[in-house]
Tab-separated table of C-alpha atoms in Angstrom:
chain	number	residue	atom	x	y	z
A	1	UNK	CA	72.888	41.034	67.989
A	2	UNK	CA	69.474	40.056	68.678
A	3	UNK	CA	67.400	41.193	71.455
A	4	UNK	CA	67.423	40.349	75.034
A	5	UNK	CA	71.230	41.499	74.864
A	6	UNK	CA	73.125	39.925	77.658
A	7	UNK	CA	75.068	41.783	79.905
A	8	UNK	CA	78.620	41.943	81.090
A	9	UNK	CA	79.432	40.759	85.065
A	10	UNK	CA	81.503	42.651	87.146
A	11	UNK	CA	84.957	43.277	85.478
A	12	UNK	CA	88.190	43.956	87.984
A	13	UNK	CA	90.152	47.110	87.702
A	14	UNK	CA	92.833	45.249	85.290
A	15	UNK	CA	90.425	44.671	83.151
A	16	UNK	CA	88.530	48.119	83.477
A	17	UNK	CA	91.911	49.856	82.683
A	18	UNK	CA	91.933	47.841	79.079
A	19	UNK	CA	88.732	48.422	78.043
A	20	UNK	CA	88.370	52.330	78.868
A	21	UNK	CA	92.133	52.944	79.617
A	22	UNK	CA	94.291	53.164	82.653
A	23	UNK	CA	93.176	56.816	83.260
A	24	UNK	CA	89.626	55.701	84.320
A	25	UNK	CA	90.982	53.019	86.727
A	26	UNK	CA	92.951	55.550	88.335
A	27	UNK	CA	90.131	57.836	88.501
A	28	UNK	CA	88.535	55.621	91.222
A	29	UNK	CA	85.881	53.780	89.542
A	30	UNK	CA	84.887	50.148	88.888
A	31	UNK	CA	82.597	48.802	85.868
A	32	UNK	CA	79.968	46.657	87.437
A	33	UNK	CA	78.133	46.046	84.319
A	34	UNK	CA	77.556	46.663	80.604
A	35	UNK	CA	75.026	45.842	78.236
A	36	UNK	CA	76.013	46.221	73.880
A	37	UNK	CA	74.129	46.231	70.783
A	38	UNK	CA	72.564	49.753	71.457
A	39	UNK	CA	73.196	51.506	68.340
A	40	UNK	CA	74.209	54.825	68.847
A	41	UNK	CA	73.450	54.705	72.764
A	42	UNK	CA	72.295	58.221	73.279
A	43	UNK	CA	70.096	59.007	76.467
A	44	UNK	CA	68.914	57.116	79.479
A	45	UNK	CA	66.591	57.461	82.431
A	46	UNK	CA	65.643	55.735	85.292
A	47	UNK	CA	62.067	56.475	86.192
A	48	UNK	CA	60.794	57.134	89.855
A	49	UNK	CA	58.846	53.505	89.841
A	50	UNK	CA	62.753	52.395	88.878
A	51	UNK	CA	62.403	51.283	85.536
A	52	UNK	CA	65.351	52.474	82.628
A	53	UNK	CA	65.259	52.897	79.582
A	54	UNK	CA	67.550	53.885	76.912
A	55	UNK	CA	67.274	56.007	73.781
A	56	UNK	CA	69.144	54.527	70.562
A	57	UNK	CA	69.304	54.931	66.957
A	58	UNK	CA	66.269	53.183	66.092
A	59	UNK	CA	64.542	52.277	69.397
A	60	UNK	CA	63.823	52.867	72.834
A	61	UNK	CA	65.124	50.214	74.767
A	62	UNK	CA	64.191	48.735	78.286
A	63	UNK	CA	66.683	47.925	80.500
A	64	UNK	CA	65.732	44.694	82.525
A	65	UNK	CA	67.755	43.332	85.450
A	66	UNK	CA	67.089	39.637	86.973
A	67	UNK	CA	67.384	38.972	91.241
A	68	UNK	CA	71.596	38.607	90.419
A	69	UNK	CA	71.699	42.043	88.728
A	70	UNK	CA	72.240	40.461	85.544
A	71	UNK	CA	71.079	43.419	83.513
A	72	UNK	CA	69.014	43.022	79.703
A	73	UNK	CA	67.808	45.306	76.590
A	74	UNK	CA	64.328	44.769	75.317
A	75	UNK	CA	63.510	47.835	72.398
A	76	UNK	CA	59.568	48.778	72.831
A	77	UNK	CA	56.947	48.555	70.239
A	78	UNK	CA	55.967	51.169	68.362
A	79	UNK	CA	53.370	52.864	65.737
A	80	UNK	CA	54.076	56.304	64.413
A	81	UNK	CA	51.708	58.352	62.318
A	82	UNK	CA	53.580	58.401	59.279
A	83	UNK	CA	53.776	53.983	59.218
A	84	UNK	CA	57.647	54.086	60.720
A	85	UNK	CA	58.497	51.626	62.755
A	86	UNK	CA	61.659	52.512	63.980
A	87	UNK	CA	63.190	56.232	64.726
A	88	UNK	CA	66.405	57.429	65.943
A	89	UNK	CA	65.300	58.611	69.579
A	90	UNK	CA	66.709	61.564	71.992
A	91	UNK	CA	65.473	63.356	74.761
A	92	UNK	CA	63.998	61.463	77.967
A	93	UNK	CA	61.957	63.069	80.472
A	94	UNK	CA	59.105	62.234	83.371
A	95	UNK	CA	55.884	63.725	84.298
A	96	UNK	CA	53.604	62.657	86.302
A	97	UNK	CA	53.833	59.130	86.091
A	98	UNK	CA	54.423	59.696	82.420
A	99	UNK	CA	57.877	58.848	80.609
A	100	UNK	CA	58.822	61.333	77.335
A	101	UNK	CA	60.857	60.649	75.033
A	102	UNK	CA	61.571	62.601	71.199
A	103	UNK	CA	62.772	60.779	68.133
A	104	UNK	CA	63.437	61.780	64.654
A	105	UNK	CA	63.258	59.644	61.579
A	106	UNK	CA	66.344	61.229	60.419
A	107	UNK	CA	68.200	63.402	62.086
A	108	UNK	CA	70.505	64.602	59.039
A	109	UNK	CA	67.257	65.719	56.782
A	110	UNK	CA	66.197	69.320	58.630
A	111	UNK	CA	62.317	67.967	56.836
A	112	UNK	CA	62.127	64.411	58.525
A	113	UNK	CA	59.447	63.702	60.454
A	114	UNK	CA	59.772	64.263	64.577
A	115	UNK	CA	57.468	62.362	67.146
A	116	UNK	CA	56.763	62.837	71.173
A	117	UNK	CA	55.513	59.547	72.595
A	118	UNK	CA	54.347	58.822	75.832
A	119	UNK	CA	54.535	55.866	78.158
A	120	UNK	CA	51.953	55.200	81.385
A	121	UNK	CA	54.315	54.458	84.142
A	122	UNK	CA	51.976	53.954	86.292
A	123	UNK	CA	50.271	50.431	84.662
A	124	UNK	CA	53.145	48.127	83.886
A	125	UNK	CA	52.114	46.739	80.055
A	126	UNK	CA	51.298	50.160	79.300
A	127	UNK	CA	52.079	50.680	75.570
A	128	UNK	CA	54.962	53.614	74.512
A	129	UNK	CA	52.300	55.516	72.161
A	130	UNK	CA	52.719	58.527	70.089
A	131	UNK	CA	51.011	61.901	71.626
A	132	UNK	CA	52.461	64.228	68.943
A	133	UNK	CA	54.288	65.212	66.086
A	134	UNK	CA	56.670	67.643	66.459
A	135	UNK	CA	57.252	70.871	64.197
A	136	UNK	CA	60.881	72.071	64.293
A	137	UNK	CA	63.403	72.451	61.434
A	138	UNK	CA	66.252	70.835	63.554
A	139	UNK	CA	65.262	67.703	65.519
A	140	UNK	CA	64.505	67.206	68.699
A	141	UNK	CA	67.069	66.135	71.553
A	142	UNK	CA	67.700	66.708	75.158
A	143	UNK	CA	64.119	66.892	77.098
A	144	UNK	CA	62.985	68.613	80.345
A	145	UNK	CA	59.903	68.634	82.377
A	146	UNK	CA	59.195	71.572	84.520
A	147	UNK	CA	57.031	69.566	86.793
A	148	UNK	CA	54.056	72.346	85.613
A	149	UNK	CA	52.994	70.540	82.773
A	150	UNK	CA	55.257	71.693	80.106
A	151	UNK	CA	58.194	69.851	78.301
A	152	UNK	CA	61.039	71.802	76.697
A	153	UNK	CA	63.327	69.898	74.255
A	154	UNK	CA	66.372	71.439	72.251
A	155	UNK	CA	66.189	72.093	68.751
A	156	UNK	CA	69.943	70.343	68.010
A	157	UNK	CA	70.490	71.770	64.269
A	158	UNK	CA	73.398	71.592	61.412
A	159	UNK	CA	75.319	74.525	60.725
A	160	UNK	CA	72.668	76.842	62.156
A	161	UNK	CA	71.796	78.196	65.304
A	162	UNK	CA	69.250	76.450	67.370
A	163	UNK	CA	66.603	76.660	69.869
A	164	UNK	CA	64.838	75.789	72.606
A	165	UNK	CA	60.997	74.616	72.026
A	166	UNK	CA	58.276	74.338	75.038
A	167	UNK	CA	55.444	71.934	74.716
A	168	UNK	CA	52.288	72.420	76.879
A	169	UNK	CA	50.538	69.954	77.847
A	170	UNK	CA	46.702	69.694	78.559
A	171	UNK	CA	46.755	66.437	80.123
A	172	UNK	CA	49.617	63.245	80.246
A	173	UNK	CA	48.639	62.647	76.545
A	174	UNK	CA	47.625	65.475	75.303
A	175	UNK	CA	49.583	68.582	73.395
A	176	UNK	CA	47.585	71.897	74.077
A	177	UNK	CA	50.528	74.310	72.345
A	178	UNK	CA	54.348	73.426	70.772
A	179	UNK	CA	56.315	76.828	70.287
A	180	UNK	CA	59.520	78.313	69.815
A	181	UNK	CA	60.477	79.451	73.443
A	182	UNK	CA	64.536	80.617	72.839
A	183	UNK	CA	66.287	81.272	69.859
A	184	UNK	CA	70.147	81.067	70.262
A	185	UNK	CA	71.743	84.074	68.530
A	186	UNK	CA	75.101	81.822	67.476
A	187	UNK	CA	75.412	78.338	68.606
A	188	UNK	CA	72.640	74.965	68.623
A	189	UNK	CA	71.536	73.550	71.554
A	190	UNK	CA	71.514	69.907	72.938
A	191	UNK	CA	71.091	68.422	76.611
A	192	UNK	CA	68.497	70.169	78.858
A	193	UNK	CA	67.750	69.856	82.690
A	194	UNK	CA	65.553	72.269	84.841
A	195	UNK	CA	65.504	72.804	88.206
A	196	UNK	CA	64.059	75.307	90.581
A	197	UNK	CA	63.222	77.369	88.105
A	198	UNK	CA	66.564	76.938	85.823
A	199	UNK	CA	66.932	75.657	82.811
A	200	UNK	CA	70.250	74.474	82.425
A	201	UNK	CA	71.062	73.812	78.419
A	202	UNK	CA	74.335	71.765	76.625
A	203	UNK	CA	75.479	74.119	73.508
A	204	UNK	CA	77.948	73.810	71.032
A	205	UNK	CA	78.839	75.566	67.948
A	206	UNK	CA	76.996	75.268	65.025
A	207	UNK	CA	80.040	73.357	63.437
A	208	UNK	CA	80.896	71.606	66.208
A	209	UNK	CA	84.564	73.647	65.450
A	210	UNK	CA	84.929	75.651	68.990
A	211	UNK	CA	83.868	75.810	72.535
A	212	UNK	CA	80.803	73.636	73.828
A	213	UNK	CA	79.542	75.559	77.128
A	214	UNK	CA	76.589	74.224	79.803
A	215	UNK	CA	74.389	77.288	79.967
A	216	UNK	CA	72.316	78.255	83.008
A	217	UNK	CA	68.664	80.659	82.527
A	218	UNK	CA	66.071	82.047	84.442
A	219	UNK	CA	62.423	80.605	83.194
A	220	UNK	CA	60.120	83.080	82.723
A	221	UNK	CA	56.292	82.594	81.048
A	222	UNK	CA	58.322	84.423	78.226
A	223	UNK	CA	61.566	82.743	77.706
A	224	UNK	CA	65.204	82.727	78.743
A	225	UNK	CA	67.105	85.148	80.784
A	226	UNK	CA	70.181	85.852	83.271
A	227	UNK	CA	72.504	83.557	81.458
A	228	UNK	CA	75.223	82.235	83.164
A	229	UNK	CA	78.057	80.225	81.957
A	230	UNK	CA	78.873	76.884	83.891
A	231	UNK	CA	81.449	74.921	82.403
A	232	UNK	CA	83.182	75.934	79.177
A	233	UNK	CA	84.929	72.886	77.227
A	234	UNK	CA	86.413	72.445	73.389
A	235	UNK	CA	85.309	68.627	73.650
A	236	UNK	CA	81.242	68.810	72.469
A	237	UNK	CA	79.151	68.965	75.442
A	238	UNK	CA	76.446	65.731	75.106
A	239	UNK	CA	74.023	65.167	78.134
A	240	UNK	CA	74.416	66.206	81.679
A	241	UNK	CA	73.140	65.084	84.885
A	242	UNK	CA	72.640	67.624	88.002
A	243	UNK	CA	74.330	66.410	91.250
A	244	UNK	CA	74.303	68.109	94.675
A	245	UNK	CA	76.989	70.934	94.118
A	246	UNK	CA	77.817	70.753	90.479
A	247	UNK	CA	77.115	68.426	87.243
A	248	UNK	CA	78.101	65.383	85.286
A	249	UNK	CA	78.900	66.017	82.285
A	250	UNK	CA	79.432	63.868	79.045
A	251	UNK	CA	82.194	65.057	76.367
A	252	UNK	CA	81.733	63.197	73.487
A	253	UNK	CA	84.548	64.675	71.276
A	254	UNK	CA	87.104	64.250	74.292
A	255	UNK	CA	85.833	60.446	75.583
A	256	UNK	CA	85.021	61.117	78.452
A	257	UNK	CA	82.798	62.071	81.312
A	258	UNK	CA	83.437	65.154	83.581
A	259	UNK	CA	81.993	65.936	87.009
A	260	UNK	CA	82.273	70.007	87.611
A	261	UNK	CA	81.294	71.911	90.415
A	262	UNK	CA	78.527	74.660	89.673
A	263	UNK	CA	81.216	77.387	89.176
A	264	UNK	CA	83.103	74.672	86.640
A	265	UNK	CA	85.678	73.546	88.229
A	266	UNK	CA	86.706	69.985	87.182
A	267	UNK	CA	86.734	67.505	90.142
A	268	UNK	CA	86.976	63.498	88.945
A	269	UNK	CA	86.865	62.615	84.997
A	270	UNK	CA	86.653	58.942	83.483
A	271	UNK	CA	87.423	57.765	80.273
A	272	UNK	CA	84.522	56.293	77.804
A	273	UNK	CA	83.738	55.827	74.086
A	274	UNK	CA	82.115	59.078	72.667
A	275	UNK	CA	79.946	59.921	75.692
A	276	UNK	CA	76.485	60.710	75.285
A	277	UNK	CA	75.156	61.145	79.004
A	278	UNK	CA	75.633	60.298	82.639
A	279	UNK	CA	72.948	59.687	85.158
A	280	UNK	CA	73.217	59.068	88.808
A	281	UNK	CA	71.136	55.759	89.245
A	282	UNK	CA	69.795	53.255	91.625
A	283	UNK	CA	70.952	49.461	91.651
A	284	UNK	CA	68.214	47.879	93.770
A	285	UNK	CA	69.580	44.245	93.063
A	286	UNK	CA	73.629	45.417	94.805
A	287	UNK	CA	71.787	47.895	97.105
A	288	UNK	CA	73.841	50.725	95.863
A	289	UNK	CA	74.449	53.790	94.027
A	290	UNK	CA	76.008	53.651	90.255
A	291	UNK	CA	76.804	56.014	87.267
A	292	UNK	CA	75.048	55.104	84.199
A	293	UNK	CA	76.593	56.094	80.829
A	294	UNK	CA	75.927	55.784	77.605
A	295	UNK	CA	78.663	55.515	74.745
A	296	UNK	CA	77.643	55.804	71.551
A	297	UNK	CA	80.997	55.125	70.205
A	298	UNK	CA	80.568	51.787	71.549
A	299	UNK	CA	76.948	51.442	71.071
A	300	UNK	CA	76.245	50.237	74.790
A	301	UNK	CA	75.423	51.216	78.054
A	302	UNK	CA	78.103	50.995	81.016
A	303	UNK	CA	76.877	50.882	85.163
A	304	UNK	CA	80.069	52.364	87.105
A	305	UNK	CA	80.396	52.855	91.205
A	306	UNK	CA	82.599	55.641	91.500
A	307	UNK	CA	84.275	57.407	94.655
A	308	UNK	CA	82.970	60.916	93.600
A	309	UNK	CA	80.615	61.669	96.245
A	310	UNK	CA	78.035	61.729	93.973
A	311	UNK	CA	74.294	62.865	95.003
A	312	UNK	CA	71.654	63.587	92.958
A	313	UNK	CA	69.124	66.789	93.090
């Protein structure tokens, strides 16, 4: 498909239940729109100044949505240091006024080159530039801010434990320090999220052969500590989104999304196409509150109003 992907209108509940299956109808949500062609749809964000974008196998897309909510992909322009022109990008994060994002050239050779670009949110042409290259064995994939000025991303690696890495930054575009900050004793790690202090980090087993957990530390200037164990699941834990009393959670392995309460308790799932991650997002042309997914077994994004009480924190 070309670019400027057209999206899907609003779909009844008949319909809903033969695209995703009659669980997810039941499960009290309605598909307001889609947009396809996102290879490998893998992360998403919707920035404070309500812009979204979406991380793919190859580009960073921007989602665009006309006065009848009509919704668009666009992928952004970009230069790396090593002459590639595309990259297979992760992690999404924002800092002041600033929008992350990771990608690896290839994220099945431990040598390929990794990349942190940066994005101006605050001047609307701004380019999506590249700030850094990145220095981990692994590659890069989910991304935090801490709102202090450093970035943490998870070092997501084959058949080998992982890590998590913490970037400092000395100003929106510049890298001061990129270092090892956690090293997980057994399994790799992959979505992050912090919050008051928390780091809360999606791990699975090096294999991807046994239980997939959502992690919660303690951030010290050190490292880790005081884990606790939210949510425990045999599906592969993707991306996650915090919500007022618990998380979102995407299962790739089990197709389908998951909202838990903080002590993991399972309180609504929906069915989707090899999950990647959920976000709790604003639809300012409907006026309302939707769940954004991404499904990289159907290489698209999906906007979903659900009944789940949802709140973000």
């Amino acid at each position: 498909m070309g670019h400027g992907k057209k999206s899907t209108r609003w779909l009844t509940s008949s319909l809903l239940a033969s695209l995703f299956g009659a669980g997810m109808a039941h499960a009290s949500t309605q598909l307001v729109d889609q947009v396809g062609g996102l290879s490998k749809a893998e992360n998403a964000i919707q920035t404070t100044t309500g812009r979204t974008f979406v991380s793919t196998k190859g580009a960073l897309y921007e989602i665009a949505q006309d006065a009848w909510g009509n919704r668009s992909a666009s992928p952004l322009p970009i230069k790396l240091s090593t002459g590639a022109s595309t990259c297979y990008f992760t992690g999404l994060t924002e800092y002041a006024s600033t929008l992350y994002a990771t990608c690896a050239e290839n994220t099945l050779l431990p040598s390929a080159p990794k990349h942190l670009l940066a994005m101006d949110l605050s001047v609307p042409s701004a380019p999506l530039k590249e700030i850094a290259s990145l220095h981990d064995s692994g590659f890069p994939n989910g991304l935090a801010a801490d709102g202090a000025g450093h970035l943490y991303y998870a070092n997501t690696t084959l058949l080998s434990p992982g890590a998590i890495w913490r970037i400092t930054l000395s100003g929106r575009f510049t890298v001061a320090q990129e270092q090892e900050f956690y090293k997980f004793p057994i399994c790799t790690a992959n979505g992050l999220k912090f919050w008051q202090n928390h780091l809360y980090v999606g791990t699975n087993p090096p294999t991807f052969v046994g239980p997939s957990q959502v992690l919660r530390y303690d951030v010290t200037a050190s490292g880790l500590s005081n884990k606790v164990i939210v949510y425990t699941s045999w599906n592969v834990i993707d991306d996650f989104e915090l919500v007022q009393g618990g998380l979102v959670v995407a299962e790739y392995l089990g197709n389908k999304v998951s909202h838990i309460s903080e002590t993991g308790t399972v309180l609504h799932t929906a069915s989707f196409s090899s999950p990647t991650s959920p976000h709790v997002v604003q639809d300012a042309a409907r006026g309302q509150q939707e769940l954004l997914v991404t499904e990289a077994g159907a290489n698209r994004a999906s906007w979903l109003t659900t009944d789940w009480g949802l709140s973000p924190r």
